[in-house]
């Protein structure tokens, strides 16, 4: 059995049951999103370092977050934290358009090259403060945040459609809870998916830069 099939089996045992999510993970080459010296580790079920002191998330966390969004082919998704672009590429397989915002322009430009290489034409990219979302394209059907925040930024409530899904790590600087939040008319309905550890979401409505 090759490495990708082994990973798919592991994810299945860990509770990833959405066949569309598993197929997206099978179809997106994770090694393309890694530095040269780490490509041989692409299908290990763990997070790995990338440029700018950021990380590419563990495949299980990518799959869990994606599955929780319950994406439909017509959905418009906002992603906060493009990073390597791997999560973005997975999302692009499952929805109409991904709008992704990255704080580090260097990372975002590398990700853009990868999207072109894979001929992913339904991804729009921007650079800036991800805690403010991307209001020009709102409302979104779903929002996914790949960095941790002490509380959910108000901008996300304003930019998500009623009944829309938000997946976001919430908590302290060292450990957080991966949270699924459903937007109601006046507030969120929240549930915890698992414990997690993400890099900080820096910005006006997140952690302040030190």
mmCIF file of C-alpha atoms in Angstrom:
data_model
loop_
_atom_site.group_PDB
_atom_site.id
_atom_site.type_symbol
_atom_site.label_atom_id
_atom_site.label_comp_id
_atom_site.label_asym_id
_atom_site.label_seq_id
_atom_site.Cartn_x
_atom_site.Cartn_y
_atom_site.Cartn_z
ATOM 1 C CA UNK A 1 0.000 0.000 0.000
ATOM 2 C CA UNK A 2 1.397 3.421 -0.913
ATOM 3 C CA UNK A 3 1.760 6.282 1.552
ATOM 4 C CA UNK A 4 -1.333 8.233 0.499
ATOM 5 C CA UNK A 5 -3.552 5.155 0.840
ATOM 6 C CA UNK A 6 -2.104 4.476 4.268
ATOM 7 C CA UNK A 7 -2.908 8.052 5.271
ATOM 8 C CA UNK A 8 -6.485 7.763 3.951
ATOM 9 C CA UNK A 9 -6.982 4.592 6.026
ATOM 10 C CA UNK A 10 -5.618 6.322 9.133
ATOM 11 C CA UNK A 11 -7.958 9.285 8.615
ATOM 12 C CA UNK A 12 -10.895 6.923 8.246
ATOM 13 C CA UNK A 13 -10.046 5.280 11.573
ATOM 14 C CA UNK A 14 -9.829 8.749 13.142
ATOM 15 C CA UNK A 15 -13.411 9.552 12.165
ATOM 16 C CA UNK A 16 -13.065 11.242 8.771
ATOM 17 C CA UNK A 17 -16.037 9.703 6.970
ATOM 18 C CA UNK A 18 -16.879 12.305 4.307
ATOM 19 C CA UNK A 19 -15.837 10.574 1.089
ATOM 20 C CA UNK A 20 -15.510 13.911 -0.732
ATOM 21 C CA UNK A 21 -12.990 15.143 1.838
ATOM 22 C CA UNK A 22 -10.987 11.909 1.630
ATOM 23 C CA UNK A 23 -11.001 12.113 -2.172
ATOM 24 C CA UNK A 24 -9.784 15.737 -2.063
ATOM 25 C CA UNK A 25 -6.908 14.716 0.213
ATOM 26 C CA UNK A 26 -6.092 11.874 -2.157
ATOM 27 C CA UNK A 27 -6.103 14.215 -5.161
ATOM 28 C CA UNK A 28 -4.030 17.116 -3.766
ATOM 29 C CA UNK A 29 -0.275 16.326 -3.658
ATOM 30 C CA UNK A 30 0.805 17.446 -0.168
ATOM 31 C CA UNK A 31 4.483 17.181 -1.107
ATOM 32 C CA UNK A 32 4.026 20.134 -3.478
ATOM 33 C CA UNK A 33 3.296 22.368 -0.460
ATOM 34 C CA UNK A 34 6.409 21.443 1.529
ATOM 35 C CA UNK A 35 10.032 22.634 1.494
ATOM 36 C CA UNK A 36 12.325 20.356 -0.507
ATOM 37 C CA UNK A 37 13.922 18.777 2.577
ATOM 38 C CA UNK A 38 10.525 17.706 3.981
ATOM 39 C CA UNK A 39 8.843 16.304 0.845
ATOM 40 C CA UNK A 40 9.596 12.720 1.899
ATOM 41 C CA UNK A 41 7.459 13.305 5.027
ATOM 42 C CA UNK A 42 4.430 14.578 3.073
ATOM 43 C CA UNK A 43 2.082 11.716 3.958
ATOM 44 C CA UNK A 44 2.949 11.413 7.617
ATOM 45 C CA UNK A 45 0.000 12.420 9.788
ATOM 46 C CA UNK A 46 1.706 15.365 11.472
ATOM 47 C CA UNK A 47 2.209 19.087 11.156
ATOM 48 C CA UNK A 48 5.440 20.265 9.525
ATOM 49 C CA UNK A 49 7.308 23.593 9.488
ATOM 50 C CA UNK A 50 7.193 25.948 6.513
ATOM 51 C CA UNK A 51 8.620 29.431 5.890
ATOM 52 C CA UNK A 52 7.991 32.484 8.143
ATOM 53 C CA UNK A 53 7.857 30.278 11.282
ATOM 54 C CA UNK A 54 4.478 28.913 10.186
ATOM 55 C CA UNK A 55 3.303 25.317 9.780
ATOM 56 C CA UNK A 56 1.389 23.098 7.376
ATOM 57 C CA UNK A 57 -1.310 21.466 9.496
ATOM 58 C CA UNK A 58 -1.511 17.763 10.290
ATOM 59 C CA UNK A 59 -3.602 16.003 7.596
ATOM 60 C CA UNK A 60 -6.087 14.853 10.261
ATOM 61 C CA UNK A 61 -6.708 18.467 11.348
ATOM 62 C CA UNK A 62 -7.067 19.598 7.712
ATOM 63 C CA UNK A 63 -9.574 16.801 7.110
ATOM 64 C CA UNK A 64 -11.471 17.406 10.365
ATOM 65 C CA UNK A 65 -11.818 21.153 9.749
ATOM 66 C CA UNK A 66 -12.887 20.582 6.142
ATOM 67 C CA UNK A 67 -15.406 17.888 7.076
ATOM 68 C CA UNK A 68 -16.925 20.131 9.772
ATOM 69 C CA UNK A 69 -17.623 22.865 7.198
ATOM 70 C CA UNK A 70 -20.026 20.520 5.320
ATOM 71 C CA UNK A 71 -19.223 22.236 2.043
ATOM 72 C CA UNK A 72 -21.529 22.185 -0.956
ATOM 73 C CA UNK A 73 -20.399 22.701 -4.591
ATOM 74 C CA UNK A 74 -22.112 26.127 -4.705
ATOM 75 C CA UNK A 75 -20.511 27.440 -1.484
ATOM 76 C CA UNK A 76 -18.276 30.488 -1.243
ATOM 77 C CA UNK A 77 -15.627 30.008 1.432
ATOM 78 C CA UNK A 78 -13.380 32.486 3.229
ATOM 79 C CA UNK A 79 -10.075 31.073 4.467
ATOM 80 C CA UNK A 80 -7.984 33.044 6.942
ATOM 81 C CA UNK A 81 -4.319 32.030 6.776
ATOM 82 C CA UNK A 82 -3.306 30.745 3.343
ATOM 83 C CA UNK A 83 0.015 29.442 4.671
ATOM 84 C CA UNK A 84 1.447 26.833 2.322
ATOM 85 C CA UNK A 85 -1.822 26.750 0.364
ATOM 86 C CA UNK A 86 -2.492 23.073 1.107
ATOM 87 C CA UNK A 87 -5.746 23.623 3.015
ATOM 88 C CA UNK A 88 -6.807 26.105 0.328
ATOM 89 C CA UNK A 89 -6.264 23.518 -2.400
ATOM 90 C CA UNK A 90 -8.343 20.947 -0.469
ATOM 91 C CA UNK A 91 -11.195 23.460 -0.078
ATOM 92 C CA UNK A 92 -11.065 24.327 -3.780
ATOM 93 C CA UNK A 93 -12.040 20.742 -4.641
ATOM 94 C CA UNK A 94 -15.274 21.025 -2.649
ATOM 95 C CA UNK A 95 -16.784 24.475 -3.219
ATOM 96 C CA UNK A 96 -17.381 27.115 -5.870
ATOM 97 C CA UNK A 97 -14.819 29.727 -4.763
ATOM 98 C CA UNK A 98 -12.202 30.043 -2.018
ATOM 99 C CA UNK A 99 -11.241 33.560 -0.923
ATOM 100 C CA UNK A 100 -8.029 33.261 1.078
ATOM 101 C CA UNK A 101 -6.196 35.934 3.095
ATOM 102 C CA UNK A 102 -2.548 35.677 4.187
ATOM 103 C CA UNK A 103 -0.625 38.023 6.456
ATOM 104 C CA UNK A 104 2.792 37.005 5.097
ATOM 105 C CA UNK A 105 3.057 38.134 1.483
ATOM 106 C CA UNK A 106 6.053 35.859 0.876
ATOM 107 C CA UNK A 107 3.975 32.802 1.837
ATOM 108 C CA UNK A 108 0.991 33.946 -0.192
ATOM 109 C CA UNK A 109 3.046 34.438 -3.344
ATOM 110 C CA UNK A 110 4.548 30.945 -3.075
ATOM 111 C CA UNK A 111 1.037 29.534 -2.577
ATOM 112 C CA UNK A 112 -0.209 31.399 -5.664
ATOM 113 C CA UNK A 113 2.478 29.682 -7.772
ATOM 114 C CA UNK A 114 1.346 26.306 -6.460
ATOM 115 C CA UNK A 115 -2.287 27.065 -7.323
ATOM 116 C CA UNK A 116 -1.264 27.959 -10.882
ATOM 117 C CA UNK A 117 0.820 24.789 -11.123
ATOM 118 C CA UNK A 118 -2.230 22.718 -10.133
ATOM 119 C CA UNK A 119 -4.507 24.809 -12.399
ATOM 120 C CA UNK A 120 -6.808 25.726 -9.514
ATOM 121 C CA UNK A 121 -8.807 28.571 -11.026
ATOM 122 C CA UNK A 122 -11.427 29.028 -8.270
ATOM 123 C CA UNK A 123 -9.095 30.579 -5.671
ATOM 124 C CA UNK A 124 -8.864 34.333 -4.997
ATOM 125 C CA UNK A 125 -5.962 35.540 -2.824
ATOM 126 C CA UNK A 126 -5.293 38.666 -0.779
ATOM 127 C CA UNK A 127 -2.666 39.886 1.685
ATOM 128 C CA UNK A 128 -3.530 41.688 4.904
ATOM 129 C CA UNK A 129 -5.056 41.469 8.372
ATOM 130 C CA UNK A 130 -7.030 38.226 8.385
ATOM 131 C CA UNK A 131 -8.817 39.127 11.629
ATOM 132 C CA UNK A 132 -10.821 41.635 9.566
ATOM 133 C CA UNK A 133 -11.920 38.994 7.049
ATOM 134 C CA UNK A 134 -12.462 40.066 3.435
ATOM 135 C CA UNK A 135 -15.626 42.203 3.464
ATOM 136 C CA UNK A 136 -15.664 42.940 -0.281
ATOM 137 C CA UNK A 137 -16.797 39.397 -1.121
ATOM 138 C CA UNK A 138 -19.117 38.781 1.855
ATOM 139 C CA UNK A 139 -21.388 37.117 2.757
ATOM 140 C CA UNK A 140 -19.718 33.707 2.806
ATOM 141 C CA UNK A 141 -21.311 30.298 3.297
ATOM 142 C CA UNK A 142 -18.386 29.112 5.417
ATOM 143 C CA UNK A 143 -15.241 30.526 7.042
ATOM 144 C CA UNK A 144 -12.170 28.521 8.065
ATOM 145 C CA UNK A 145 -9.402 30.021 10.206
ATOM 146 C CA UNK A 146 -6.011 28.303 10.350
ATOM 147 C CA UNK A 147 -4.519 30.314 13.209
ATOM 148 C CA UNK A 148 -5.596 30.612 16.839
ATOM 149 C CA UNK A 149 -7.421 33.552 18.376
ATOM 150 C CA UNK A 150 -8.385 34.327 21.998
ATOM 151 C CA UNK A 151 -12.005 34.927 20.886
ATOM 152 C CA UNK A 152 -13.957 34.909 17.621
ATOM 153 C CA UNK A 153 -13.414 38.189 15.732
ATOM 154 C CA UNK A 154 -16.627 40.177 15.245
ATOM 155 C CA UNK A 155 -15.798 40.579 11.546
ATOM 156 C CA UNK A 156 -16.510 36.895 10.925
ATOM 157 C CA UNK A 157 -20.059 37.121 12.299
ATOM 158 C CA UNK A 158 -20.717 40.107 10.075
ATOM 159 C CA UNK A 159 -19.340 38.411 6.946
ATOM 160 C CA UNK A 160 -20.922 34.965 7.355
ATOM 161 C CA UNK A 161 -24.412 34.238 6.048
ATOM 162 C CA UNK A 162 -27.101 33.227 8.567
ATOM 163 C CA UNK A 163 -26.692 29.513 9.277
ATOM 164 C CA UNK A 164 -23.153 29.611 7.905
ATOM 165 C CA UNK A 165 -20.357 27.550 9.446
ATOM 166 C CA UNK A 166 -17.133 28.809 11.007
ATOM 167 C CA UNK A 167 -14.277 26.508 12.072
ATOM 168 C CA UNK A 168 -11.657 28.250 14.197
ATOM 169 C CA UNK A 169 -9.104 27.446 16.947
ATOM 170 C CA UNK A 170 -10.005 29.470 20.061
ATOM 171 C CA UNK A 171 -8.013 29.718 23.290
ATOM 172 C CA UNK A 172 -4.657 30.685 24.751
ATOM 173 C CA UNK A 173 -1.308 31.006 23.055
ATOM 174 C CA UNK A 174 -0.219 27.418 23.791
ATOM 175 C CA UNK A 175 -3.363 25.295 23.532
ATOM 176 C CA UNK A 176 -6.777 25.882 22.028
ATOM 177 C CA UNK A 177 -10.092 24.210 21.258
ATOM 178 C CA UNK A 178 -10.957 23.665 17.616
ATOM 179 C CA UNK A 179 -14.436 25.170 17.511
ATOM 180 C CA UNK A 180 -17.344 24.790 15.109
ATOM 181 C CA UNK A 181 -19.546 27.891 15.317
ATOM 182 C CA UNK A 182 -22.880 28.202 13.500
ATOM 183 C CA UNK A 183 -24.090 31.746 12.889
ATOM 184 C CA UNK A 184 -27.544 32.523 14.241
ATOM 185 C CA UNK A 185 -29.441 35.796 13.939
ATOM 186 C CA UNK A 186 -27.769 37.365 16.980
ATOM 187 C CA UNK A 187 -25.033 35.002 18.185
ATOM 188 C CA UNK A 188 -23.027 31.841 17.590
ATOM 189 C CA UNK A 189 -23.953 28.269 18.498
ATOM 190 C CA UNK A 190 -20.610 26.643 19.313
ATOM 191 C CA UNK A 191 -19.322 23.088 19.764
ATOM 192 C CA UNK A 192 -15.810 21.744 20.309
ATOM 193 C CA UNK A 193 -14.257 19.404 17.734
ATOM 194 C CA UNK A 194 -11.004 18.647 19.593
ATOM 195 C CA UNK A 195 -8.069 20.175 21.394
ATOM 196 C CA UNK A 196 -5.408 21.673 19.130
ATOM 197 C CA UNK A 197 -2.367 23.901 18.878
ATOM 198 C CA UNK A 198 -2.061 26.509 16.127
ATOM 199 C CA UNK A 199 0.143 29.525 15.503
ATOM 200 C CA UNK A 200 -1.345 32.837 16.664
ATOM 201 C CA UNK A 201 -3.791 34.853 14.552
ATOM 202 C CA UNK A 202 -2.158 38.282 14.609
ATOM 203 C CA UNK A 203 -4.215 41.385 13.892
ATOM 204 C CA UNK A 204 -6.632 44.054 15.023
ATOM 205 C CA UNK A 205 -9.247 41.552 16.262
ATOM 206 C CA UNK A 206 -6.825 38.782 17.284
ATOM 207 C CA UNK A 207 -3.463 38.617 19.057
ATOM 208 C CA UNK A 208 -1.437 41.807 19.040
ATOM 209 C CA UNK A 209 1.978 41.690 17.387
ATOM 210 C CA UNK A 210 4.829 41.664 19.898
#
